[in-house]
C-alpha positions as a printed Julia matrix, in Angstrom:
178×3 Matrix{Float64}:
 68.15   -0.79    0.12
 71.09   -3.15    0.81
 68.74   -5.98    1.84
 66.75   -5.54   -1.35
 69.94   -5.74   -3.44
 71.1    -8.87   -1.57
 67.71  -10.48   -2.23
 67.87   -9.71   -5.97
 71.44  -11.04   -6.23
 70.5   -14.23   -4.34
 67.41  -14.73   -6.51
 69.35  -14.15   -9.73
 72.1   -16.53   -8.58
 69.6   -19.25   -7.72
 67.89  -18.79  -11.09
 71.19  -19.04  -12.99
 72.23  -22.13  -11.02
 68.88  -23.76  -11.75
 69.24  -23.0   -15.48
 72.79  -24.34  -15.55
 71.75  -27.51  -13.7
 68.85  -28.07  -16.07
 70.89  -27.39  -19.18
 73.92  -29.42  -18.16
 72.81  -32.2   -15.85
 69.13  -33.2   -16.06
 66.05  -32.1   -17.91
 62.35  -32.99  -17.73
 60.12  -34.1   -20.58
 56.37  -34.73  -20.43
 54.91  -37.85  -22.03
 52.12  -36.8   -24.36
 49.89  -39.62  -25.54
 49.95  -43.41  -25.3
 52.83  -44.14  -27.69
 55.18  -45.18  -24.85
 52.72  -47.42  -22.98
 52.92  -49.55  -20.93
 56.28  -48.31  -19.57
 55.36  -44.6   -19.65
 51.85  -43.15  -19.7
 50.33  -39.81  -20.61
 51.29  -37.19  -18.03
 54.49  -38.85  -16.78
 57.35  -36.4   -16.26
 60.54  -38.16  -17.33
 63.88  -37.07  -15.97
 66.63  -37.39  -18.56
 70.3   -37.45  -17.62
 72.24  -35.28  -20.07
 75.56  -36.68  -18.76
 74.77  -40.37  -19.3
 76.55  -40.48  -22.68
 78.72  -37.42  -22.2
 77.66  -33.79  -22.29
 76.52  -32.91  -25.81
 78.1   -29.76  -27.2
 76.71  -28.51  -30.49
 77.22  -24.81  -31.03
 76.79  -24.81  -34.8
 79.62  -22.96  -36.51
 81.05  -21.58  -33.3
 81.52  -24.91  -31.51
 81.46  -28.1   -33.62
 79.6   -31.14  -32.32
 81.4   -33.1   -29.61
 80.68  -34.97  -26.39
 82.52  -34.19  -23.21
 83.42  -37.47  -21.4
 81.8   -39.47  -24.21
 80.29  -42.91  -23.56
 78.31  -45.02  -25.98
 74.66  -45.94  -25.68
 74.15  -49.48  -24.44
 71.67  -52.04  -25.74
 68.47  -51.86  -23.7
 68.88  -48.21  -22.65
 65.81  -46.03  -22.97
 66.99  -42.78  -24.52
 65.54  -39.39  -25.36
 66.52  -38.0   -28.75
 65.79  -35.1   -31.06
 63.9   -36.0   -34.22
 66.42  -36.28  -37.07
 66.05  -33.88  -39.96
 64.9   -30.3   -40.16
 61.29  -30.86  -41.21
 59.99  -32.3   -37.94
 60.76  -30.94  -34.48
 60.28  -32.81  -31.25
 61.74  -35.06  -28.6
 61.18  -38.81  -28.79
 61.87  -41.69  -26.44
 62.84  -45.18  -27.58
 64.81  -48.25  -26.52
 68.23  -48.95  -28.05
 68.14  -52.38  -29.67
 71.34  -52.21  -31.75
 74.67  -50.42  -31.35
 77.42  -49.7   -33.93
 78.62  -52.89  -35.59
 75.45  -54.89  -34.83
 73.48  -56.51  -37.64
 69.74  -55.97  -37.67
 67.21  -57.77  -39.81
 64.59  -55.66  -41.56
 61.99  -56.39  -44.21
 64.54  -55.11  -46.76
 67.22  -57.51  -45.53
 70.05  -57.3   -43.02
 71.69  -53.96  -42.17
 74.86  -53.21  -40.23
 74.58  -50.31  -37.8
 77.27  -47.8   -38.85
 79.71  -46.27  -36.44
 83.2   -44.97  -35.99
 84.42  -48.56  -36.13
 83.14  -48.71  -39.72
 84.7   -45.34  -40.68
 81.53  -43.33  -40.12
 81.69  -39.75  -38.85
 79.38  -40.55  -35.92
 78.12  -43.6   -34.11
 74.57  -44.51  -35.05
 72.0   -46.52  -33.14
 68.9   -48.52  -33.93
 66.17  -47.28  -31.6
 62.81  -49.01  -31.41
 59.67  -47.63  -29.84
 58.42  -49.17  -26.64
 54.92  -49.6   -28.1
 54.76  -51.52  -31.39
 52.25  -49.13  -32.92
 54.48  -46.06  -32.34
 55.75  -44.87  -35.74
 58.58  -42.73  -34.33
 61.59  -45.04  -34.26
 64.34  -46.41  -36.47
 61.93  -48.59  -38.44
 60.59  -45.35  -39.94
 63.39  -42.83  -39.32
 66.42  -45.03  -40.04
 69.56  -44.97  -37.94
 69.68  -42.32  -35.2
 72.96  -40.44  -34.92
 74.64  -39.96  -31.55
 74.39  -36.26  -32.34
 70.6   -36.47  -31.9
 70.71  -38.35  -28.6
 70.04  -36.14  -25.58
 70.53  -38.69  -22.83
 69.27  -41.73  -20.95
 65.84  -41.66  -19.34
 66.61  -42.01  -15.62
 63.0   -42.52  -14.55
 59.67  -40.93  -13.79
 59.94  -37.94  -11.48
 56.17  -37.59  -11.1
 52.96  -38.13  -13.02
 50.16  -35.59  -13.4
 46.9   -35.65  -15.34
 46.99  -32.34  -17.2
 43.2   -32.24  -17.56
 43.01  -31.57  -13.81
 44.14  -28.49  -11.9
 47.61  -28.12  -10.42
 46.56  -29.39   -6.97
 44.82  -32.55   -8.24
 45.61  -35.31  -10.68
 48.91  -36.55   -9.25
 49.58  -40.26   -9.34
 51.74  -41.15   -6.29
 52.26  -44.76   -7.38
 54.04  -43.54  -10.55
 56.27  -40.96   -8.85
 60.02  -41.47   -8.56
 60.1   -44.74  -10.5
 63.75  -45.36  -11.32
């Protein structure tokens, strides 16, 4: 009986540590489709560092939004972010092309990326899709708030063709690309 209890406690502890690690340090996202080609392809498992810009804390009314050990997104970073707004849910990946204070040129004229330096509540970023035909970026969504940014894409952990079974369809040449 004591060995059984030790096993359950060890298993529960390992499970809780794994959940804490995944929630606080890194998380995995699966690329679905060709919208991120040629950098990322369908089936790639991207590892995203949640600490790259500071740990995001957003507990609604209980804990207001903040970032623990906050750092800004840098130009050229590939970031994962939550879709802004309540109508559409999902995680997107795009490259940061403008940071707060930068001027971008759009078809409607020049825009200045707002941020705390311009008396905004949050820093905002201009994120552009890796593939030009991807409609999910700042050209269609507008500025992306730091509140929506999950973290920096650290690389490809592994790639798997989901049309094949679990033992087949791995692409070793795309694994652990950092």
